[in-house]
């Protein structure tokens, strides 16, 4: 019994002392894991914005003005074809508001205009005048068919033109979504880099043998 007690005392003296404090390396890796988790969420958000399209998502006004304009200006980002200055951003905001007001006021006048004057727009005005003079001079059985053919051609051209305009507008919206994704990506880069630097300095300065 005495020998067993002496042996246990010797073993207890040789064992290292335990500590209740958490090691700094554990705190550092825990903080890095939390930052990596948030970076994964940010990556999912950036990819979702990058692959957004007008057919699936409608760009809110706060995304177009807050992220694509003001946040990009704060992060000193540039965009080809646009001047990213405070004055230019304010001017574009005023122009967008004026366009929205004018489009709402003219909406009632535009409705039904194509039905009332199907061939009075574009390059077909001269064609219709020539057709009227032709009808006055030469009345034949082919007049109705010629008018219907011109109307059919005008309808097809109008459909193609509207499709091209819609494609151009969709391309602009897609470019805005991609630019918003790049702005969020740049913001996350600055934020996570700053957090990594601050945490690393905090851990290094908290070491007892460093300071």
Short mmCIF file of C-alpha atoms in Angstrom, two decimals:
data_model
loop_
_atom_site.label_atom_id
_atom_site.label_comp_id
_atom_site.label_asym_id
_atom_site.label_seq_id
_atom_site.Cartn_x
_atom_site.Cartn_y
_atom_site.Cartn_z
CA UNK A 1 0.00 0.00 0.00
CA UNK A 2 2.79 2.38 0.86
CA UNK A 3 4.66 1.57 -2.34
CA UNK A 4 1.50 2.18 -4.41
CA UNK A 5 1.02 5.55 -2.76
CA UNK A 6 4.62 6.56 -3.45
CA UNK A 7 4.24 5.46 -7.08
CA UNK A 8 1.10 7.53 -7.55
CA UNK A 9 2.83 10.56 -6.07
CA UNK A 10 5.73 10.14 -8.46
CA UNK A 11 3.36 9.80 -11.41
CA UNK A 12 1.43 12.89 -10.32
CA UNK A 13 4.64 14.91 -10.14
CA UNK A 14 5.73 13.85 -13.62
CA UNK A 15 2.39 14.66 -15.28
CA UNK A 16 2.10 18.19 -16.83
CA UNK A 17 -0.09 20.67 -15.10
CA UNK A 18 -3.57 21.25 -16.56
CA UNK A 19 -4.85 24.72 -17.33
CA UNK A 20 -8.39 26.11 -17.39
CA UNK A 21 -7.53 28.75 -20.01
CA UNK A 22 -8.34 28.16 -23.70
CA UNK A 23 -5.23 28.14 -25.91
CA UNK A 24 -4.83 31.06 -28.30
CA UNK A 25 -4.49 28.77 -31.29
CA UNK A 26 -7.95 27.35 -30.53
CA UNK A 27 -9.44 30.85 -30.40
CA UNK A 28 -7.71 31.73 -33.67
CA UNK A 29 -8.92 28.66 -35.54
CA UNK A 30 -12.43 29.12 -34.15
CA UNK A 31 -12.55 32.71 -35.40
CA UNK A 32 -11.18 31.65 -38.79
CA UNK A 33 -13.84 28.93 -39.09
CA UNK A 34 -16.58 31.49 -38.36
CA UNK A 35 -15.17 33.84 -41.01
CA UNK A 36 -14.99 30.97 -43.51
CA UNK A 37 -18.65 30.13 -42.82
CA UNK A 38 -19.72 33.71 -43.50
CA UNK A 39 -17.52 33.82 -46.60
CA UNK A 40 -19.33 30.76 -47.97
CA UNK A 41 -22.67 32.50 -47.44
CA UNK A 42 -21.32 35.60 -49.16
CA UNK A 43 -20.11 33.49 -52.08
CA UNK A 44 -23.58 32.00 -52.50
CA UNK A 45 -25.07 35.51 -52.48
CA UNK A 46 -22.57 36.78 -55.06
CA UNK A 47 -23.20 33.82 -57.37
CA UNK A 48 -26.95 34.30 -57.03
CA UNK A 49 -26.65 37.95 -58.02
CA UNK A 50 -24.25 37.16 -60.86
CA UNK A 51 -26.62 34.64 -62.48
CA UNK A 52 -29.79 36.69 -62.00
CA UNK A 53 -31.78 37.60 -65.09
CA UNK A 54 -34.86 39.73 -65.86
CA UNK A 55 -36.88 36.56 -66.48
CA UNK A 56 -36.42 35.37 -62.89
CA UNK A 57 -35.69 38.45 -60.78
CA UNK A 58 -36.73 42.08 -60.97
CA UNK A 59 -33.97 44.42 -59.86
CA UNK A 60 -35.17 46.60 -56.97
CA UNK A 61 -34.48 50.30 -56.98
CA UNK A 62 -32.32 50.07 -53.85
CA UNK A 63 -30.04 47.54 -55.56
CA UNK A 64 -29.65 49.70 -58.66
CA UNK A 65 -29.03 52.91 -56.76
CA UNK A 66 -27.62 51.71 -53.45
CA UNK A 67 -25.26 48.95 -54.61
CA UNK A 68 -24.51 49.73 -58.26
CA UNK A 69 -24.12 53.45 -57.65
CA UNK A 70 -23.36 54.57 -54.08
CA UNK A 71 -21.66 51.45 -52.70
CA UNK A 72 -19.50 51.19 -55.82
CA UNK A 73 -18.56 54.86 -55.40
CA UNK A 74 -17.65 54.28 -51.73
CA UNK A 75 -15.45 51.29 -52.68
CA UNK A 76 -13.74 53.35 -55.45
CA UNK A 77 -14.90 50.99 -58.17
CA UNK A 78 -15.07 51.98 -61.83
CA UNK A 79 -17.52 50.93 -64.50
CA UNK A 80 -16.89 51.18 -68.25
CA UNK A 81 -19.13 53.74 -69.88
CA UNK A 82 -20.18 55.44 -66.63
CA UNK A 83 -18.66 58.17 -64.53
CA UNK A 84 -18.65 57.03 -60.91
CA UNK A 85 -18.62 60.39 -59.16
CA UNK A 86 -21.02 61.84 -56.62
CA UNK A 87 -22.26 64.52 -59.02
CA UNK A 88 -22.82 62.02 -61.85
CA UNK A 89 -24.70 59.64 -59.54
CA UNK A 90 -27.01 62.44 -58.36
CA UNK A 91 -27.65 63.50 -61.96
CA UNK A 92 -28.52 59.94 -62.99
CA UNK A 93 -30.90 59.62 -60.04
CA UNK A 94 -32.71 62.81 -61.07
CA UNK A 95 -32.92 61.62 -64.69
CA UNK A 96 -34.39 58.26 -63.63
CA UNK A 97 -37.03 59.98 -61.52
CA UNK A 98 -37.96 62.32 -64.37
CA UNK A 99 -38.20 59.40 -66.82
CA UNK A 100 -40.47 57.49 -64.46
CA UNK A 101 -42.77 60.48 -64.06
CA UNK A 102 -42.90 61.16 -67.81
CA UNK A 103 -43.56 57.49 -68.62
CA UNK A 104 -46.48 57.41 -66.19
CA UNK A 105 -47.99 60.60 -67.61
CA UNK A 106 -47.69 59.39 -71.21
CA UNK A 107 -48.94 55.88 -70.58
CA UNK A 108 -52.59 56.75 -71.17
CA UNK A 109 -51.81 58.48 -74.47
CA UNK A 110 -49.76 55.59 -75.80
CA UNK A 111 -52.40 52.92 -75.14
CA UNK A 112 -54.36 52.21 -78.30
CA UNK A 113 -52.18 54.36 -80.53
CA UNK A 114 -51.08 51.42 -82.66
CA UNK A 115 -54.68 50.30 -83.22
CA UNK A 116 -55.77 53.78 -84.33
CA UNK A 117 -52.73 54.47 -86.51
CA UNK A 118 -51.10 51.20 -87.46
CA UNK A 119 -49.08 52.55 -90.37
CA UNK A 120 -48.41 56.17 -89.44
CA UNK A 121 -45.08 55.54 -87.70
CA UNK A 122 -41.59 54.83 -88.98
CA UNK A 123 -40.67 54.54 -92.61
CA UNK A 124 -44.12 53.36 -93.71
CA UNK A 125 -45.65 56.86 -93.70
CA UNK A 126 -44.27 57.62 -97.12
CA UNK A 127 -45.29 54.18 -98.30
CA UNK A 128 -48.89 54.76 -97.23
CA UNK A 129 -49.02 58.13 -98.98
CA UNK A 130 -47.70 56.53 -102.14
CA UNK A 131 -50.24 53.75 -101.75
CA UNK A 132 -53.10 56.26 -101.37
CA UNK A 133 -52.04 58.11 -104.51
CA UNK A 134 -51.74 54.80 -106.31
CA UNK A 135 -55.26 53.89 -105.23
CA UNK A 136 -56.59 57.20 -106.44
CA UNK A 137 -54.95 56.77 -109.85
CA UNK A 138 -55.23 53.03 -110.45
CA UNK A 139 -58.13 51.25 -108.81
CA UNK A 140 -57.73 47.54 -109.17
CA UNK A 141 -58.49 44.33 -107.45
CA UNK A 142 -54.96 44.10 -106.04
CA UNK A 143 -55.32 47.17 -103.81
CA UNK A 144 -56.73 45.34 -100.80
CA UNK A 145 -54.13 42.60 -101.02
CA UNK A 146 -51.32 45.17 -101.23
CA UNK A 147 -52.62 47.01 -98.15
CA UNK A 148 -52.90 43.76 -96.20
CA UNK A 149 -49.38 42.77 -97.22
CA UNK A 150 -48.00 46.11 -96.08
CA UNK A 151 -49.81 45.78 -92.78
CA UNK A 152 -48.45 42.28 -92.32
CA UNK A 153 -44.92 43.48 -93.08
CA UNK A 154 -45.33 46.37 -90.67
CA UNK A 155 -46.55 44.03 -87.97
CA UNK A 156 -43.62 41.67 -88.45
CA UNK A 157 -41.10 44.51 -88.42
CA UNK A 158 -42.69 45.95 -85.31
CA UNK A 159 -42.45 42.54 -83.62
CA UNK A 160 -38.78 42.22 -84.55
CA UNK A 161 -38.05 45.77 -83.38
CA UNK A 162 -39.80 45.21 -80.06
CA UNK A 163 -37.88 41.97 -79.59
CA UNK A 164 -34.55 43.71 -80.25
CA UNK A 165 -35.44 46.52 -77.84
CA UNK A 166 -36.45 43.99 -75.18
CA UNK A 167 -33.19 42.08 -75.67
CA UNK A 168 -31.20 45.28 -75.28
CA UNK A 169 -33.05 46.15 -72.09
CA UNK A 170 -32.52 42.63 -70.74
CA UNK A 171 -28.80 42.82 -71.50
CA UNK A 172 -28.58 46.10 -69.59
CA UNK A 173 -30.36 44.57 -66.58
CA UNK A 174 -28.13 41.47 -66.70
CA UNK A 175 -25.06 43.72 -66.77
CA UNK A 176 -26.41 45.59 -63.74
CA UNK A 177 -26.89 42.31 -61.83
CA UNK A 178 -23.34 41.22 -62.64
CA UNK A 179 -21.96 44.58 -61.59
CA UNK A 180 -23.90 44.40 -58.31
CA UNK A 181 -22.38 40.95 -57.72
CA UNK A 182 -18.87 42.34 -58.32
CA UNK A 183 -19.56 45.19 -55.87
CA UNK A 184 -20.71 42.78 -53.16
CA UNK A 185 -17.69 40.59 -53.88
CA UNK A 186 -15.33 43.56 -53.46
CA UNK A 187 -17.08 44.54 -50.21
CA UNK A 188 -16.70 41.01 -48.81
CA UNK A 189 -13.04 40.97 -49.84
CA UNK A 190 -12.31 44.15 -47.90
CA UNK A 191 -14.42 43.09 -44.90
CA UNK A 192 -13.02 39.57 -44.51
CA UNK A 193 -9.45 40.74 -45.10
CA UNK A 194 -9.86 43.36 -42.40
CA UNK A 195 -11.28 40.78 -39.96
CA UNK A 196 -8.47 38.32 -40.64
CA UNK A 197 -5.82 40.99 -40.03
CA UNK A 198 -7.50 42.21 -36.84
CA UNK A 199 -7.92 38.68 -35.44
CA UNK A 200 -4.34 37.73 -36.29
CA UNK A 201 -2.97 40.84 -34.60
CA UNK A 202 -5.21 40.28 -31.59
CA UNK A 203 -4.02 36.69 -31.15
CA UNK A 204 -0.36 37.61 -31.62
CA UNK A 205 -0.52 40.52 -29.19
CA UNK A 206 -2.38 38.39 -26.62
CA UNK A 207 0.49 35.90 -26.40
CA UNK A 208 2.31 36.36 -23.07
CA UNK A 209 5.82 35.99 -24.50
CA UNK A 210 5.36 38.31 -27.47
CA UNK A 211 4.54 41.65 -25.86
#
